[in-house]
Amino acid sequence: MSVRKIVHIDMDAFYASVEQRDDARLRGKPVVVAWRGNRSVVCAASYEARRFGVRSAMPAVRAERLCPEAIFVPPDFPRYRAVSRMVREIFQEHTDLVEPLSLDEAYLDLTENKTGLLTATRVARAIRERIRQELQLTASAGVAPNKFLAKIASDWRKPDGLFVIQPDEVDPFLRPLPVERLPGVGKVTAERLKQIGAQTVGELRGLEMATLEGQFGRYGVRLYELSRGVDHSKVVPNRPTQSVSAEDTFERDMPLSETGPVICRLAEKVWSASRNESRTARTVVLKLKTSEFNILTRSYTPPSPPASCEELTQIALSLRERIGLGVQQRFRLVGVGLTNFREPEDTSWQSALFN
Ligand SMILES: [Mg+2]
């Protein structure tokens, strides 16, 4: 297989940077983009705010505690979407193979490019320069032979950085990395990998495929490949989002009646993430995993799509009533999701309802 040239571009602290660009009073200050309120979460934090430990997706009240002098700005998604479109136009001058992940991130396949620049690194440089010149914003870029490495690379010199992983550098780059750097490895998976002797990617490579498959099912095969720098996934232009979801594993298993606060927090997270979409989600999904590892999902499609975070939360909470297991049952994980995204002008669901 011929070597691909993939670039991952990630705007730096995107929403916060747009706010600082458009309002001189915010420049150089800790800025937190979030709605006010007890259940609100941080959508973005400027680098000045990050110095205090503020991160996106953390509860806004926590951000306030960490950085009392932070300036809170309510998110303005129409404006971020407009800037995002301009960034995408710059990408599209170089390749049609652009896969946006969100408003501020995209993969580009530059194996062939439209401008005749000789290397993907030069294209990445040109794109970063254009974004700076035309939009007065910074972006970080990673260049690598596949998507997952390009994404790790864009994070490597963040903010305002460029990092290149050449095909012959993949091995020495990957081996010393902690397994957490691999896509899909969170705290729980990392802990399980540690127990079977793999804290670094190099150590993970020492494990048999059968061992990994036994532990993690199909994802074990993916881990086996990732640890060897293998990722055949293609850059898919404009893939519409299928779903947005968030889940959490409890520190100790708990009964259904105690899952409320976590469901509220997850719903808030999912609601914020769904604001990145131009389309509207129709269906709410609640997922639970029992202490015996059985996965249950319940979903509900209201007559009109959930229009607020409160509505999403209420539906997610009420879906618990449809779980139907005894009060003795304990659960180890809960998840909340939105699926079934439609264009806002797509009213086919309404006519279906009245047929
Ligand atoms: Mg970003």
Coordinates of C-alpha atoms and ligand atoms in Angstrom, one line a residue:
M1 CA 0.0 0.0 0.0
S2 CA 1.4 3.4 -0.9
V3 CA 2.1 5.9 1.8
R4 CA -0.7 8.4 2.6
K5 CA -0.2 11.9 3.7
I6 CA -2.8 12.9 6.3
V7 CA -2.9 16.2 8.1
H8 CA -5.0 16.9 11.2
I9 CA -5.7 20.6 11.8
D10 CA -7.0 21.8 15.2
M11 CA -7.8 25.4 15.9
D12 CA -6.3 26.6 19.2
A13 CA -8.9 27.2 21.9
F14 CA -11.3 28.0 19.0
Y15 CA -14.4 29.6 20.6
A16 CA -12.3 31.5 23.1
S17 CA -9.8 32.7 20.5
V18 CA -12.7 34.0 18.3
E19 CA -14.0 35.9 21.3
Q20 CA -10.6 37.4 22.0
R21 CA -10.1 38.3 18.4
D22 CA -13.4 40.1 18.2
D23 CA -13.2 41.9 21.5
A24 CA -9.9 43.6 22.4
R25 CA -10.9 43.8 26.1
L26 CA -10.7 40.0 26.3
R27 CA -7.2 39.7 24.9
G28 CA -4.5 38.4 27.3
K29 CA -7.2 37.6 29.8
P30 CA -8.6 34.3 31.1
V31 CA -11.7 33.8 29.0
V32 CA -14.2 31.0 29.6
V33 CA -16.9 30.4 27.0
A34 CA -19.8 28.9 28.9
W35 CA -23.4 29.6 29.9
R36 CA -23.8 30.6 33.5
G37 CA -25.6 28.2 35.7
N38 CA -25.2 25.3 38.0
R39 CA -25.4 22.6 35.4
S40 CA -23.5 24.4 32.7
V41 CA -20.2 23.1 31.3
V42 CA -17.2 24.9 29.8
C43 CA -17.4 25.0 26.0
A44 CA -13.9 26.5 25.6
A45 CA -11.2 28.2 27.7
S46 CA -8.5 30.6 26.6
Y47 CA -4.9 29.6 27.3
E48 CA -4.7 32.2 30.0
A49 CA -7.6 30.4 31.7
R50 CA -6.1 27.0 31.1
R51 CA -3.1 28.1 33.2
F52 CA -5.5 27.9 36.2
G53 CA -6.5 24.4 35.3
V54 CA -9.7 25.3 33.5
R55 CA -10.6 22.8 30.7
S56 CA -13.4 22.4 28.3
A57 CA -16.3 20.1 29.4
M58 CA -15.6 20.8 33.1
P59 CA -18.6 22.2 35.1
A60 CA -18.7 26.0 34.8
V61 CA -18.9 26.4 38.6
R62 CA -15.7 24.5 38.9
A63 CA -14.0 26.8 36.4
E64 CA -15.2 29.8 38.4
R65 CA -13.7 28.4 41.5
L66 CA -10.4 27.6 39.8
C67 CA -10.1 31.0 38.2
P68 CA -12.3 33.6 39.9
E69 CA -11.1 36.4 37.7
A70 CA -12.0 34.6 34.5
I71 CA -14.3 36.5 32.1
F72 CA -17.3 34.3 31.2
V73 CA -18.7 34.8 27.7
P74 CA -21.9 33.0 26.5
P75 CA -21.2 30.9 23.4
D76 CA -22.2 32.4 20.0
F77 CA -22.4 29.3 17.8
P78 CA -23.6 31.1 14.6
R79 CA -20.4 33.2 14.7
Y80 CA -18.2 30.2 15.3
R81 CA -19.8 28.3 12.5
A82 CA -19.2 31.3 10.1
V83 CA -15.5 31.3 11.0
S84 CA -15.4 27.5 10.7
R85 CA -16.7 27.8 7.2
M86 CA -14.0 30.2 6.2
V87 CA -11.3 27.8 7.6
R88 CA -12.9 25.0 5.6
E89 CA -12.7 27.1 2.4
I90 CA -8.9 27.4 3.0
F91 CA -8.6 23.6 3.4
Q92 CA -10.6 23.1 0.2
E93 CA -8.1 25.0 -1.9
H94 CA -5.7 22.2 -1.2
T95 CA -7.8 19.1 -1.3
D96 CA -11.4 18.0 -1.6
L97 CA -10.8 15.2 1.0
V98 CA -11.6 17.2 4.1
E99 CA -13.3 15.4 7.0
P100 CA -14.5 17.9 9.7
L101 CA -14.7 16.4 13.2
S102 CA -16.3 19.5 14.7
L103 CA -16.3 23.2 14.1
D104 CA -12.6 23.5 15.0
E105 CA -11.0 20.2 13.8
A106 CA -10.6 18.4 10.5
Y107 CA -8.6 15.7 8.8
L108 CA -7.2 16.4 5.3
D109 CA -6.0 13.7 2.9
L110 CA -3.1 15.4 1.1
T111 CA -1.7 12.3 -0.6
E112 CA -2.6 14.3 -3.7
N113 CA -3.1 18.0 -3.5
K114 CA -4.5 20.6 -5.8
T115 CA -1.8 23.3 -5.5
G116 CA 1.3 21.4 -6.5
L117 CA 3.1 22.0 -3.2
L118 CA 5.5 19.2 -2.9
T119 CA 5.0 17.9 0.6
A120 CA 2.1 17.7 3.0
T121 CA 4.2 19.6 5.5
R122 CA 4.4 22.6 3.1
V123 CA 0.6 22.5 2.7
A124 CA 0.1 22.4 6.5
R125 CA 2.4 25.4 6.8
A126 CA 0.6 27.3 4.0
I127 CA -2.8 26.6 5.6
R128 CA -1.6 27.7 9.1
E129 CA -0.2 30.9 7.5
R130 CA -3.5 31.7 5.7
I131 CA -5.5 31.1 8.8
R132 CA -3.2 33.5 10.7
Q133 CA -3.2 36.2 8.0
E134 CA -6.8 36.1 7.0
L135 CA -8.6 35.1 10.1
Q136 CA -6.2 36.3 12.8
L137 CA -6.4 33.0 14.5
T138 CA -3.9 30.2 15.1
A139 CA -4.2 26.5 14.3
S140 CA -2.0 23.5 15.2
A141 CA -1.3 20.9 12.6
G142 CA -0.1 17.3 12.6
V143 CA 1.3 15.6 9.6
A144 CA 1.5 11.8 9.5
P145 CA 0.9 8.7 7.3
N146 CA -2.6 8.1 8.9
K147 CA -5.4 9.7 10.9
F148 CA -4.7 8.7 14.4
L149 CA -1.0 9.6 14.2
A150 CA -1.9 13.0 12.6
K151 CA -4.2 13.7 15.5
I152 CA -1.6 12.9 18.1
A153 CA 0.9 15.0 16.1
S154 CA -1.4 18.1 16.0
D155 CA -1.5 18.0 19.8
W156 CA 2.2 17.6 20.2
R157 CA 3.3 21.3 19.7
K158 CA 0.0 22.9 20.7
P159 CA -0.8 25.8 20.6
D160 CA 0.3 27.3 17.3
G161 CA 2.5 24.3 16.5
L162 CA 3.3 22.0 13.6
F163 CA 4.6 18.5 14.2
V164 CA 5.5 16.0 11.5
I165 CA 5.8 12.2 11.9
Q166 CA 7.5 10.7 8.8
P167 CA 6.8 7.1 8.0
D168 CA 10.2 5.9 9.2
E169 CA 9.7 7.8 12.5
V170 CA 6.4 6.1 13.5
D171 CA 8.0 3.4 15.5
P172 CA 10.4 5.4 17.6
F173 CA 7.7 8.0 18.2
L174 CA 5.0 5.5 19.3
R175 CA 6.9 3.1 21.5
P176 CA 7.5 5.3 24.5
L177 CA 4.0 6.9 24.5
P178 CA 1.7 6.0 27.4
V179 CA -1.3 3.9 26.1
E180 CA -3.7 6.7 27.0
R181 CA -2.5 8.5 23.9
L182 CA -4.2 5.9 21.7
P183 CA -7.7 6.8 20.5
G184 CA -10.3 5.1 22.7
V185 CA -8.1 4.4 25.7
G186 CA -9.6 6.1 28.7
K187 CA -8.9 5.6 32.4
V188 CA -10.7 2.3 32.6
T189 CA -9.0 0.7 29.6
A190 CA -5.6 2.1 30.6
E191 CA -6.0 0.5 34.0
R192 CA -6.9 -2.8 32.5
L193 CA -4.0 -2.6 30.2
K194 CA -1.7 -1.8 33.1
Q195 CA -2.9 -5.0 34.8
I196 CA -1.8 -7.1 31.9
G197 CA 1.6 -5.3 31.7
A198 CA 1.1 -2.6 29.2
Q199 CA 1.6 1.0 30.3
T200 CA 3.4 2.2 27.1
V201 CA 2.6 1.5 23.5
G202 CA 5.9 -0.5 23.2
E203 CA 4.7 -2.8 26.0
L204 CA 1.3 -3.1 24.4
R205 CA 3.0 -4.4 21.3
G206 CA 4.3 -7.3 23.4
L207 CA 0.8 -8.6 23.9
E208 CA -0.7 -11.2 21.7
M209 CA -3.7 -10.3 19.5
A210 CA -5.7 -13.1 21.2
T211 CA -5.0 -11.7 24.6
L212 CA -6.2 -8.3 23.6
E213 CA -9.2 -9.7 21.8
G214 CA -10.1 -11.8 24.9
Q215 CA -9.9 -8.7 27.1
F216 CA -11.5 -6.0 24.8
G217 CA -13.3 -7.9 22.0
R218 CA -13.1 -6.1 18.6
Y219 CA -11.5 -3.1 20.1
G220 CA -8.6 -5.4 21.1
V221 CA -7.8 -5.9 17.5
R222 CA -7.8 -2.2 16.9
L223 CA -5.4 -1.8 19.9
Y224 CA -3.1 -4.4 18.4
E225 CA -3.0 -2.4 15.1
L226 CA -2.8 1.1 16.7
S227 CA 0.2 0.0 18.8
R228 CA 1.9 -0.8 15.5
G229 CA 1.0 2.5 14.0
V230 CA -1.6 0.9 11.7
D231 CA -4.8 2.8 10.9
H232 CA -6.4 2.2 7.5
S233 CA -9.4 4.5 8.2
K234 CA -10.1 6.8 5.3
V235 CA -10.6 10.6 5.4
V236 CA -14.3 10.8 4.6
P237 CA -15.4 14.1 3.4
N238 CA -18.5 15.7 5.1
R239 CA -19.5 12.5 7.0
P240 CA -22.6 13.6 8.8
T241 CA -22.6 13.0 12.5
Q242 CA -24.5 9.9 13.4
S243 CA -24.7 10.5 17.1
V244 CA -23.3 12.5 20.0
S245 CA -22.9 10.8 23.3
A246 CA -21.1 10.8 26.6
E247 CA -20.8 8.1 29.2
D248 CA -19.3 7.6 32.6
T249 CA -18.1 4.5 34.6
F250 CA -18.9 4.8 38.3
E251 CA -16.2 4.3 40.9
R252 CA -18.4 1.8 42.5
D253 CA -21.5 0.1 41.1
M254 CA -24.8 1.9 42.1
P255 CA -28.5 1.4 42.0
L256 CA -30.6 3.1 39.3
S257 CA -32.1 5.5 41.7
E258 CA -28.7 7.1 42.4
T259 CA -27.8 7.7 38.8
G260 CA -29.6 11.0 38.4
P261 CA -26.8 13.5 39.1
V262 CA -24.5 11.7 36.6
I263 CA -27.3 11.6 34.0
C264 CA -27.8 15.4 34.4
R265 CA -24.0 16.0 34.0
L266 CA -23.8 13.8 30.9
A267 CA -26.9 15.4 29.3
E268 CA -25.3 18.8 29.7
K269 CA -22.1 17.6 28.0
V270 CA -24.1 16.0 25.2
W271 CA -26.2 19.1 24.7
S272 CA -23.1 21.3 24.4
A273 CA -21.5 19.0 22.0
S274 CA -24.7 18.8 19.9
R275 CA -24.5 22.6 19.5
N276 CA -21.6 22.0 17.2
E277 CA -24.0 20.5 14.7
S278 CA -26.0 22.4 12.2
R279 CA -28.5 19.6 12.3
T280 CA -31.0 18.7 15.0
A281 CA -31.1 15.3 16.8
R282 CA -34.5 13.7 17.2
T283 CA -33.8 10.7 19.4
V284 CA -32.6 10.5 23.0
V285 CA -30.7 7.4 24.1
L286 CA -30.0 6.2 27.6
K287 CA -27.4 3.4 28.0
L288 CA -26.7 1.5 31.1
K289 CA -24.2 -1.3 31.9
T290 CA -25.1 -3.6 34.7
S291 CA -22.4 -4.9 37.2
E292 CA -22.6 -8.1 35.2
F293 CA -21.5 -6.1 32.1
N294 CA -24.8 -6.4 30.3
I295 CA -25.6 -3.4 28.2
L296 CA -29.1 -2.0 28.1
T297 CA -30.2 0.9 25.9
R298 CA -33.6 2.7 25.9
S299 CA -34.5 5.4 23.5
Y300 CA -37.3 7.9 22.9
T301 CA -38.1 10.1 19.9
P302 CA -40.3 12.9 21.1
P303 CA -42.8 14.4 18.6
S304 CA -40.5 17.4 18.2
P305 CA -36.8 17.3 18.8
P306 CA -35.5 18.2 22.3
A307 CA -35.1 21.9 22.2
S308 CA -33.2 22.5 25.4
C309 CA -30.8 20.9 27.7
E310 CA -33.5 20.6 30.4
E311 CA -35.7 18.7 28.0
L312 CA -32.9 16.3 27.0
T313 CA -32.2 15.8 30.7
Q314 CA -35.8 15.1 31.6
I315 CA -36.2 12.5 28.8
A316 CA -32.9 10.8 29.7
L317 CA -33.9 10.6 33.4
S318 CA -37.4 9.3 32.6
L319 CA -36.0 6.6 30.3
R320 CA -34.8 4.9 33.4
E321 CA -38.4 3.9 34.1
R322 CA -38.2 1.6 31.1
I323 CA -35.2 -0.4 32.4
G324 CA -37.4 -2.8 34.2
L325 CA -34.9 -4.6 36.5
G326 CA -35.3 -5.1 40.2
V327 CA -34.2 -2.5 42.8
Q328 CA -31.4 -4.8 43.7
Q329 CA -29.7 -4.4 40.4
R330 CA -26.5 -2.4 40.4
F331 CA -24.9 -0.6 37.4
R332 CA -21.4 0.2 36.6
L333 CA -21.8 2.7 33.7
V334 CA -24.4 5.1 32.4
G335 CA -24.4 7.0 29.0
V336 CA -26.6 9.6 27.4
G337 CA -26.8 10.2 23.7
L338 CA -28.5 12.1 20.9
T339 CA -29.0 10.4 17.6
N340 CA -31.0 10.6 14.4
F341 CA -29.7 14.0 13.2
R342 CA -31.7 15.8 10.6
E343 CA -31.4 19.0 8.7
P344 CA -33.5 21.6 10.5
E345 CA -35.6 22.2 7.4
D346 CA -36.1 18.5 7.0
T347 CA -39.7 18.1 8.2
S348 CA -40.2 14.5 7.0
W349 CA -40.5 13.4 10.6
Q350 CA -43.5 15.7 11.0
S351 CA -45.4 14.3 8.1
A352 CA -44.5 10.8 9.1
L353 CA -46.1 11.6 12.4
F354 CA -49.4 12.7 10.9
N355 CA -49.7 9.9 8.3
Ligands
MG1 MG -9.2 22.9 19.0

